[in-house]
PDB file of C-alpha atoms in Angstrom:
ATOM      1  CA  MET A   1     123.389  36.789  33.843  1.00 39.00           C
ATOM      2  CA  ALA A   2     120.586  37.573  31.172  1.00 43.00           C
ATOM      3  CA  VAL A   3     117.911  34.672  30.589  1.00 42.00           C
ATOM      4  CA  LYS A   4     116.553  33.741  27.130  1.00 46.00           C
ATOM      5  CA  PRO A   5     112.813  33.326  27.074  1.00 46.00           C
ATOM      6  CA  PHE A   6     111.818  29.697  26.598  1.00 43.00           C
ATOM      7  CA  LYS A   7     109.804  29.305  23.606  1.00 46.00           C
ATOM      8  CA  ARG A   8     106.491  26.828  23.597  1.00 45.00           C
ATOM      9  CA  GLN A   9     105.818  24.276  20.874  1.00 45.00           C
ATOM     10  CA  GLY A  10     103.457  26.120  19.208  1.00 44.00           C
ATOM     11  CA  ASP A  11     105.878  29.017  18.800  1.00 45.00           C
ATOM     12  CA  LEU A  12     108.348  26.376  17.518  1.00 43.00           C
ATOM     13  CA  LEU A  13     106.163  25.583  14.178  1.00 44.00           C
ATOM     14  CA  PRO A  14     106.391  27.675  11.296  1.00 47.00           C
ATOM     15  CA  GLU A  15     103.808  30.638  10.407  1.00 48.00           C
ATOM     16  CA  THR A  16     101.319  29.440   8.041  1.00 47.00           C
ATOM     17  CA  PRO A  17     101.117  31.890   5.223  1.00 47.00           C
ATOM     18  CA  PRO A  18      97.688  33.635   4.703  1.00 46.00           C
ATOM     19  CA  ALA A  19      95.488  31.406   2.055  1.00 44.00           C
ATOM     20  CA  ALA A  20      95.906  34.280  -0.530  1.00 42.00           C
ATOM     21  CA  ASP A  21      99.662  33.831  -0.279  1.00 45.00           C
ATOM     22  CA  ILE A  22      99.548  29.833  -1.130  1.00 44.00           C
ATOM     23  CA  PRO A  23     100.046  29.548  -4.675  1.00 46.00           C
ATOM     24  CA  GLN A  24      97.687  27.420  -6.459  1.00 46.00           C
ATOM     25  CA  THR A  25      99.154  24.630  -8.180  1.00 46.00           C
ATOM     26  CA  GLU A  26      97.537  22.238 -10.718  1.00 47.00           C
ATOM     27  CA  PRO A  27      97.431  18.666  -9.599  1.00 47.00           C
ATOM     28  CA  GLU A  28      99.453  16.472 -11.015  1.00 48.00           C
ATOM     29  CA  ALA A  29      98.664  13.682 -13.446  1.00 45.00           C
ATOM     30  CA  ARG A  30      98.493  10.030 -12.492  1.00 49.00           C
ATOM     31  CA  ASP A  31     100.302   7.562 -14.578  1.00 50.00           C
ATOM     32  CA  GLY A  32      98.027   7.406 -17.767  1.00 47.00           C
ATOM     33  CA  GLN A  33      95.463  10.052 -16.731  1.00 46.00           C
ATOM     34  CA  GLU A  34      95.088  13.274 -17.340  1.00 48.00           C
ATOM     35  CA  ALA A  35      95.065  16.070 -14.630  1.00 47.00           C
ATOM     36  CA  VAL A  36      91.637  17.010 -13.661  1.00 47.00           C
ATOM     37  CA  PRO A  37      91.357  20.776 -12.386  1.00 49.00           C
ATOM     38  CA  ALA A  38      90.276  20.699  -8.864  1.00 47.00           C
ATOM     39  CA  PRO A  39      86.283  21.621  -8.058  1.00 49.00           C
ATOM     40  CA  SER A  40      85.160  25.099  -7.463  1.00 48.00           C
ATOM     41  CA  GLY A  41      82.418  26.190  -5.016  1.00 46.00           C
ATOM     42  CA  SER A  42      81.566  23.860  -1.911  1.00 52.00           C
ATOM     43  CA  GLY A  43      78.122  22.333  -0.398  1.00 62.00           C
ATOM     44  CA  LEU A  44      75.693  20.275  -1.470  1.00 60.00           C
ATOM     45  CA  LEU A  45      76.468  20.865  -5.489  1.00 66.00           C
ATOM     46  CA  TYR A  46      79.757  19.928  -4.230  1.00 63.00           C
ATOM     47  CA  ARG A  47      79.025  16.475  -2.602  1.00 66.00           C
ATOM     48  CA  ILE A  48      77.170  15.407  -5.615  1.00 66.00           C
ATOM     49  CA  LYS A  49      79.710  15.964  -8.351  1.00 71.00           C
ATOM     50  CA  ALA A  50      82.328  14.307  -6.114  1.00 72.00           C
ATOM     51  CA  ASP A  51      79.840  11.227  -5.210  1.00 74.00           C
ATOM     52  CA  PRO A  52      76.958  11.283  -7.435  1.00 77.00           C
ATOM     53  CA  ARG A  53      76.197   7.349  -6.170  1.00 81.00           C
ATOM     54  CA  ARG A  54      76.433   7.737  -2.647  1.00 81.00           C
ATOM     55  CA  TYR A  55      73.783  10.893  -3.304  1.00 78.00           C
ATOM     56  CA  ILE A  56      71.511   8.528  -5.084  1.00 84.00           C
ATOM     57  CA  LEU A  57      71.918   5.429  -2.719  1.00 85.00           C
ATOM     58  CA  SER A  58      71.177   7.883   0.344  1.00 85.00           C
ATOM     59  CA  THR A  59      68.179   9.385  -1.462  1.00 87.00           C
ATOM     60  CA  ILE A  60      66.921   6.199  -2.292  1.00 91.00           C
ATOM     61  CA  GLY A  61      67.237   4.863   1.193  1.00 89.00           C
ATOM     62  CA  VAL A  62      65.378   7.897   2.872  1.00 90.00           C
ATOM     63  CA  LEU A  63      62.587   7.154   0.367  1.00 92.00           C
ATOM     64  CA  LEU A  64      62.688   3.564   1.005  1.00 92.00           C
ATOM     65  CA  ALA A  65      62.486   4.374   4.659  1.00 92.00           C
ATOM     66  CA  LEU A  66      59.504   6.970   4.367  1.00 93.00           C
ATOM     67  CA  PHE A  67      57.789   4.412   2.082  1.00 92.00           C
ATOM     68  CA  LEU A  68      58.276   1.367   4.677  1.00 92.00           C
ATOM     69  CA  GLY A  69      57.045   3.660   7.700  1.00 90.00           C
ATOM     70  CA  TYR A  70      54.010   4.538   6.189  1.00 89.00           C
ATOM     71  CA  GLN A  71      53.195   0.989   5.359  1.00 88.00           C
ATOM     72  CA  GLY A  72      53.905   0.200   8.691  1.00 88.00           C
ATOM     73  CA  ILE A  73      51.519   3.205  10.078  1.00 90.00           C
ATOM     74  CA  HIS A  74      48.803   1.874   7.411  1.00 84.00           C
ATOM     75  CA  TRP A  75      48.669  -1.763   8.229  1.00 84.00           C
ATOM     76  CA  PHE A  76      49.032  -0.931  12.455  1.00 85.00           C
ATOM     77  CA  VAL A  77      45.557   1.637  11.960  1.00 83.00           C
ATOM     78  CA  ALA A  78      43.779  -0.398   9.368  1.00 78.00           C
ATOM     79  CA  GLY A  79      45.638  -3.028   7.044  1.00 73.00           C
ATOM     80  CA  ARG A  80      45.814  -5.653  10.121  1.00 74.00           C
ATOM     81  CA  TYR A  81      42.050  -5.589  10.281  1.00 72.00           C
ATOM     82  CA  GLU A  82      41.657  -6.313   6.457  1.00 72.00           C
ATOM     83  CA  GLU A  83      41.707  -9.785   4.554  1.00 67.00           C
ATOM     84  CA  THR A  84      43.214  -9.395   1.072  1.00 69.00           C
ATOM     85  CA  THR A  85      43.844 -12.276  -0.760  1.00 65.00           C
ATOM     86  CA  ASP A  86      44.515 -13.238  -4.914  1.00 67.00           C
ATOM     87  CA  ASN A  87      42.159 -15.975  -6.772  1.00 69.00           C
ATOM     88  CA  ALA A  88      41.020 -17.390  -3.107  1.00 65.00           C
ATOM     89  CA  TYR A  89      37.768 -18.149  -1.142  1.00 67.00           C
ATOM     90  CA  ILE A  90      37.096 -16.884   2.437  1.00 66.00           C
ATOM     91  CA  ARG A  91      34.347 -17.737   4.786  1.00 73.00           C
ATOM     92  CA  ALA A  92      31.709 -15.298   5.661  1.00 72.00           C
ATOM     93  CA  ASP A  93      28.362 -14.639   6.932  1.00 74.00           C
ATOM     94  CA  ILE A  94      25.968 -14.180   4.027  1.00 78.00           C
ATOM     95  CA  ALA A  95      23.076 -11.832   4.876  1.00 79.00           C
ATOM     96  CA  THR A  96      19.793 -11.803   2.403  1.00 82.00           C
ATOM     97  CA  ILE A  97      18.810  -8.367   1.564  1.00 84.00           C
ATOM     98  CA  ALA A  98      15.056  -8.033   0.046  1.00 85.00           C
ATOM     99  CA  PRO A  99      12.933  -4.857  -0.044  1.00 85.00           C
ATOM    100  CA  LYS A 100       9.640  -4.691   1.646  1.00 85.00           C
ATOM    101  CA  VAL A 101       7.821  -4.113  -1.701  1.00 84.00           C
ATOM    102  CA  GLN A 102       8.153  -5.141  -4.773  1.00 86.00           C
ATOM    103  CA  GLY A 103       9.404  -2.904  -7.711  1.00 85.00           C
ATOM    104  CA  TYR A 104      12.336  -2.032 -10.444  1.00 89.00           C
ATOM    105  CA  VAL A 105      15.589  -1.162  -8.729  1.00 90.00           C
ATOM    106  CA  GLU A 106      16.297   2.839  -9.855  1.00 91.00           C
ATOM    107  CA  LYS A 107      19.867   3.023  -8.339  1.00 92.00           C
ATOM    108  CA  VAL A 108      22.345   0.959  -6.298  1.00 92.00           C
ATOM    109  CA  LEU A 109      23.695   2.761  -4.013  1.00 92.00           C
ATOM    110  CA  VAL A 110      26.837   1.001  -2.620  1.00 91.00           C
ATOM    111  CA  THR A 111      29.858  -0.912  -4.511  1.00 90.00           C
ATOM    112  CA  ASP A 112      31.504  -3.982  -4.498  1.00 86.00           C
ATOM    113  CA  ASN A 113      33.396  -5.185  -1.032  1.00 82.00           C
ATOM    114  CA  GLN A 114      32.082  -1.706   0.339  1.00 87.00           C
ATOM    115  CA  VAL A 115      31.642  -1.885   4.109  1.00 87.00           C
ATOM    116  CA  VAL A 116      27.870  -0.904   5.312  1.00 87.00           C
ATOM    117  CA  LYS A 117      26.443  -0.701   8.479  1.00 87.00           C
ATOM    118  CA  ALA A 118      22.620  -1.494   9.780  1.00 85.00           C
ATOM    119  CA  GLY A 119      20.595   1.513   8.494  1.00 86.00           C
ATOM    120  CA  ASP A 120      22.520   2.458   5.371  1.00 90.00           C
ATOM    121  CA  LEU A 121      20.226   2.624   2.459  1.00 91.00           C
ATOM    122  CA  LEU A 122      21.566   0.407  -0.369  1.00 91.00           C
ATOM    123  CA  VAL A 123      19.235   0.330  -3.220  1.00 91.00           C
ATOM    124  CA  SER A 124      16.337   2.813  -4.280  1.00 92.00           C
ATOM    125  CA  LEU A 125      13.278   1.598  -6.149  1.00 91.00           C
ATOM    126  CA  GLU A 126      11.407   3.536  -8.883  1.00 91.00           C
ATOM    127  CA  THR A 127       8.540   5.382  -7.108  1.00 89.00           C
ATOM    128  CA  ALA A 128       6.223   6.142  -9.994  1.00 89.00           C
ATOM    129  CA  ASP A 129       3.995   2.997  -9.576  1.00 89.00           C
ATOM    130  CA  TYR A 130       3.834   3.895  -5.939  1.00 88.00           C
ATOM    131  CA  THR A 131       2.930   7.312  -6.193  1.00 91.00           C
ATOM    132  CA  THR A 132       0.059   6.711  -8.214  1.00 92.00           C
ATOM    133  CA  ARG A 133      -1.244   4.277  -6.103  1.00 91.00           C
ATOM    134  CA  THR A 134      -0.567   6.739  -3.334  1.00 92.00           C
ATOM    135  CA  ALA A 135      -2.708   9.397  -5.210  1.00 95.00           C
ATOM    136  CA  GLU A 136      -5.717   6.702  -6.114  1.00 96.00           C
ATOM    137  CA  ALA A 137      -5.516   5.695  -2.449  1.00 96.00           C
ATOM    138  CA  ASP A 138      -5.770   9.314  -1.170  1.00 96.00           C
ATOM    139  CA  ALA A 139      -8.534  10.119  -4.086  1.00 96.00           C
ATOM    140  CA  ALA A 140     -10.486   6.678  -2.171  1.00 96.00           C
ATOM    141  CA  LEU A 141      -9.741   8.284   1.150  1.00 96.00           C
ATOM    142  CA  GLN A 142     -11.146  11.598   0.072  1.00 96.00           C
ATOM    143  CA  GLN A 143     -14.351  10.245  -1.237  1.00 96.00           C
ATOM    144  CA  ALA A 144     -14.743   7.981   1.687  1.00 96.00           C
ATOM    145  CA  ILE A 145     -14.546  10.793   3.682  1.00 95.00           C
ATOM    146  CA  ALA A 146     -17.069  12.424   1.643  1.00 95.00           C
ATOM    147  CA  ASP A 147     -19.426   9.575   1.856  1.00 94.00           C
ATOM    148  CA  GLY A 148     -18.942   8.992   5.012  1.00 93.00           C
ATOM    149  CA  ALA A 149     -20.324  12.895   5.909  1.00 94.00           C
ATOM    150  CA  GLN A 150     -22.981  12.182   3.825  1.00 93.00           C
ATOM    151  CA  ALA A 151     -24.194   9.185   5.532  1.00 89.00           C
ATOM    152  CA  ARG A 152     -23.692  10.644   8.756  1.00 90.00           C
ATOM    153  CA  ALA A 153     -26.053  13.459   7.175  1.00 92.00           C
ATOM    154  CA  ARG A 154     -28.273  10.978   6.133  1.00 87.00           C
ATOM    155  CA  VAL A 155     -28.394   9.336   9.564  1.00 86.00           C
ATOM    156  CA  ALA A 156     -29.207  12.888  11.233  1.00 90.00           C
ATOM    157  CA  ALA A 157     -31.767  13.221   9.072  1.00 90.00           C
ATOM    158  CA  ALA A 158     -33.176   9.978   9.622  1.00 87.00           C
ATOM    159  CA  GLU A 159     -33.245  10.545  13.118  1.00 89.00           C
ATOM    160  CA  ALA A 160     -34.585  13.782  13.328  1.00 90.00           C
ATOM    161  CA  ALA A 161     -37.449  12.310  10.647  1.00 89.00           C
ATOM    162  CA  LEU A 162     -37.905   9.609  13.365  1.00 89.00           C
ATOM    163  CA  GLU A 163     -38.138  11.834  16.246  1.00 90.00           C
ATOM    164  CA  THR A 164     -40.647  13.852  13.964  1.00 90.00           C
ATOM    165  CA  ALA A 165     -42.790  10.714  13.194  1.00 89.00           C
ATOM    166  CA  ALA A 166     -42.936   9.527  17.034  1.00 90.00           C
ATOM    167  CA  ALA A 167     -44.270  12.639  18.092  1.00 91.00           C
ATOM    168  CA  GLN A 168     -46.727  12.393  15.527  1.00 90.00           C
ATOM    169  CA  VAL A 169     -47.849   8.978  16.697  1.00 90.00           C
ATOM    170  CA  SER A 170     -47.863  10.625  20.198  1.00 90.00           C
ATOM    171  CA  ALA A 171     -49.747  13.539  19.043  1.00 90.00           C
ATOM    172  CA  GLN A 172     -52.141  11.534  17.102  1.00 89.00           C
ATOM    173  CA  ARG A 173     -52.929   9.012  20.143  1.00 90.00           C
ATOM    174  CA  ASP A 174     -53.494  11.988  22.172  1.00 91.00           C
ATOM    175  CA  ARG A 175     -56.050  13.257  19.587  1.00 88.00           C
ATOM    176  CA  LEU A 176     -57.635   9.539  19.298  1.00 90.00           C
ATOM    177  CA  THR A 177     -57.875   9.540  22.823  1.00 90.00           C
ATOM    178  CA  GLN A 178     -59.995  13.074  23.184  1.00 90.00           C
ATOM    179  CA  ALA A 179     -61.766  12.059  20.002  1.00 88.00           C
ATOM    180  CA  LYS A 180     -62.973   8.769  21.761  1.00 89.00           C
ATOM    181  CA  ALA A 181     -64.043  10.983  25.283  1.00 91.00           C
ATOM    182  CA  GLN A 182     -65.721  13.443  23.223  1.00 89.00           C
ATOM    183  CA  THR A 183     -67.505  10.735  21.711  1.00 90.00           C
ATOM    184  CA  ASP A 184     -68.236   8.909  24.991  1.00 90.00           C
ATOM    185  CA  ALA A 185     -69.564  12.456  26.363  1.00 89.00           C
ATOM    186  CA  ALA A 186     -71.750  12.982  22.954  1.00 89.00           C
ATOM    187  CA  LYS A 187     -73.160   9.560  23.360  1.00 89.00           C
ATOM    188  CA  ALA A 188     -74.162  10.513  27.072  1.00 89.00           C
ATOM    189  CA  ASP A 189     -75.772  13.928  25.955  1.00 87.00           C
ATOM    190  CA  ALA A 190     -77.613  11.678  23.111  1.00 88.00           C
ATOM    191  CA  ASP A 191     -78.717   8.913  25.642  1.00 88.00           C
ATOM    192  CA  LEU A 192     -80.010  11.811  27.874  1.00 88.00           C
ATOM    193  CA  ALA A 193     -81.783  13.439  25.438  1.00 87.00           C
ATOM    194  CA  ALA A 194     -83.539  10.682  24.174  1.00 87.00           C
ATOM    195  CA  SER A 195     -84.768   9.640  27.504  1.00 87.00           C
ATOM    196  CA  ASP A 196     -85.920  13.008  27.965  1.00 83.00           C
ATOM    197  CA  LEU A 197     -87.619  13.475  24.826  1.00 85.00           C
ATOM    198  CA  GLU A 198     -89.378   9.768  25.562  1.00 86.00           C
ATOM    199  CA  ARG A 199     -90.412  10.879  28.881  1.00 85.00           C
ATOM    200  CA  TYR A 200     -91.642  14.311  27.576  1.00 81.00           C
ATOM    201  CA  ALA A 201     -93.786  12.689  25.057  1.00 85.00           C
ATOM    202  CA  GLU A 202     -95.965  10.653  27.293  1.00 84.00           C
ATOM    203  CA  LEU A 203     -96.063  13.254  29.754  1.00 81.00           C
ATOM    204  CA  THR A 204     -97.532  15.868  26.543  1.00 80.00           C
ATOM    205  CA  ALA A 205     -99.441  12.794  25.261  1.00 82.00           C
ATOM    206  CA  LYS A 206    -101.358  12.967  28.695  1.00 80.00           C
ATOM    207  CA  GLY A 207    -101.425  16.484  28.841  1.00 80.00           C
ATOM    208  CA  HIS A 208     -99.087  17.003  31.229  1.00 78.00           C
ATOM    209  CA  TYR A 209     -96.242  18.675  29.634  1.00 78.00           C
ATOM    210  CA  PRO A 210     -96.735  21.775  27.170  1.00 84.00           C
ATOM    211  CA  LYS A 211     -96.238  20.753  23.444  1.00 82.00           C
ATOM    212  CA  ALA A 212     -93.607  23.927  23.392  1.00 83.00           C
ATOM    213  CA  GLY A 213     -90.971  21.769  26.168  1.00 81.00           C
ATOM    214  CA  LEU A 214     -91.748  18.770  23.669  1.00 80.00           C
ATOM    215  CA  ASP A 215     -90.536  20.064  21.012  1.00 82.00           C
ATOM    216  CA  ALA A 216     -87.311  21.645  22.514  1.00 86.00           C
ATOM    217  CA  ALA A 217     -86.546  18.070  23.969  1.00 84.00           C
ATOM    218  CA  GLN A 218     -86.740  16.608  20.336  1.00 86.00           C
ATOM    219  CA  THR A 219     -84.190  19.529  19.234  1.00 88.00           C
ATOM    220  CA  LYS A 220     -81.632  18.640  21.967  1.00 87.00           C
ATOM    221  CA  ALA A 221     -82.263  15.103  20.948  1.00 86.00           C
ATOM    222  CA  GLN A 222     -81.214  15.617  17.601  1.00 88.00           C
ATOM    223  CA  ALA A 223     -78.376  17.844  18.424  1.00 89.00           C
ATOM    224  CA  SER A 224     -76.932  15.300  20.708  1.00 87.00           C
ATOM    225  CA  ARG A 225     -77.362  13.005  17.955  1.00 88.00           C
ATOM    226  CA  ALA A 226     -75.568  14.873  15.632  1.00 90.00           C
ATOM    227  CA  THR A 227     -72.784  15.866  17.834  1.00 88.00           C
ATOM    228  CA  LEU A 228     -72.299  12.088  19.047  1.00 88.00           C
ATOM    229  CA  THR A 229     -72.294  11.546  14.969  1.00 89.00           C
ATOM    230  CA  GLN A 230     -69.297  14.103  14.654  1.00 89.00           C
ATOM    231  CA  ALA A 231     -67.656  12.704  17.969  1.00 88.00           C
ATOM    232  CA  LYS A 232     -67.659   9.338  15.869  1.00 89.00           C
ATOM    233  CA  ALA A 233     -66.146  10.572  12.801  1.00 91.00           C
ATOM    234  CA  ALA A 234     -63.226  12.194  14.889  1.00 89.00           C
ATOM    235  CA  VAL A 235     -62.371   9.243  16.456  1.00 90.00           C
ATOM    236  CA  THR A 236     -62.189   7.368  12.958  1.00 90.00           C
ATOM    237  CA  ALA A 237     -60.053  10.454  11.760  1.00 90.00           C
ATOM    238  CA  ALA A 238     -58.002  10.131  14.615  1.00 89.00           C
ATOM    239  CA  GLN A 239     -57.399   6.293  13.854  1.00 90.00           C
ATOM    240  CA  SER A 240     -56.599   7.330  10.524  1.00 90.00           C
ATOM    241  CA  GLU A 241     -54.201   9.777  11.041  1.00 89.00           C
ATOM    242  CA  LEU A 242     -52.457   7.651  13.808  1.00 89.00           C
ATOM    243  CA  GLY A 243     -51.859   4.515  11.537  1.00 90.00           C
ATOM    244  CA  VAL A 244     -50.386   7.235   8.994  1.00 90.00           C
ATOM    245  CA  ALA A 245     -48.189   8.501  11.949  1.00 88.00           C
ATOM    246  CA  GLN A 246     -47.066   5.148  12.878  1.00 89.00           C
ATOM    247  CA  ALA A 247     -46.374   3.942   9.253  1.00 89.00           C
ATOM    248  CA  SER A 248     -44.004   6.940   9.169  1.00 87.00           C
ATOM    249  CA  TYR A 249     -42.451   6.215  12.308  1.00 87.00           C
ATOM    250  CA  HIS A 250     -41.797   2.533  10.627  1.00 88.00           C
ATOM    251  CA  GLY A 251     -40.258   4.218   7.684  1.00 86.00           C
ATOM    252  CA  ALA A 252     -38.107   6.315   9.701  1.00 84.00           C
ATOM    253  CA  GLU A 253     -36.877   3.080  11.554  1.00 85.00           C
ATOM    254  CA  GLN A 254     -36.125   1.270   8.287  1.00 85.00           C
ATOM    255  CA  ASN A 255     -34.146   4.561   7.309  1.00 78.00           C
ATOM    256  CA  LEU A 256     -32.099   4.545   9.949  1.00 77.00           C
ATOM    257  CA  SER A 257     -31.470   1.101  10.054  1.00 75.00           C
TER     258      SER A 257
END
């Protein structure tokens, strides 16, 4: 006996004709409405046309979520550290800012409620007056330096003059000492010549010494007296020159002081 094959459930369903074979029918109109043709195409444009209000609400929701997210991040990063208020007062520390020098403000380098820290430049002052004063001070400094150089030169010259005067005083003292020694020697020679002349004169008068020897003794005595006179004059000149040298020395001391 032949057995017929058993058909599965899917085999019992009628075959679906291809989409191309399905006839396109116009949608039926509802009561009191005109029939609207089915929209052509698919995707975002189709969904917008199908339910525009839902698309608008979704877009607004996404933008609102982005805005709230941005505000939340800003508050977490910086907003929670800032105090803001409208027409109110807050308590805060006040720091008095004053320049070290007086002057007119040329430029303000900060704005209201700007955050600053120690060392930031807040205000710049006009520098014209201070530039002029600085130039004058520099000129005065250069003049003082030049005056100092001249003063040092004068001091050096005065020191040199003082040394020269001291050397002259020392030399004149030596000359005076030498002149006095020569005077003493000339006086001794003159005294000896005078004594010899007196003795030779007595001997000649008694006929014990020749007349020529007496004449020679007289000549020697005269020469000795002349030498003594010159020696005394040299002493006087040396004393005078020593006084001049000492005066020069005292003048050099005054110039140096």
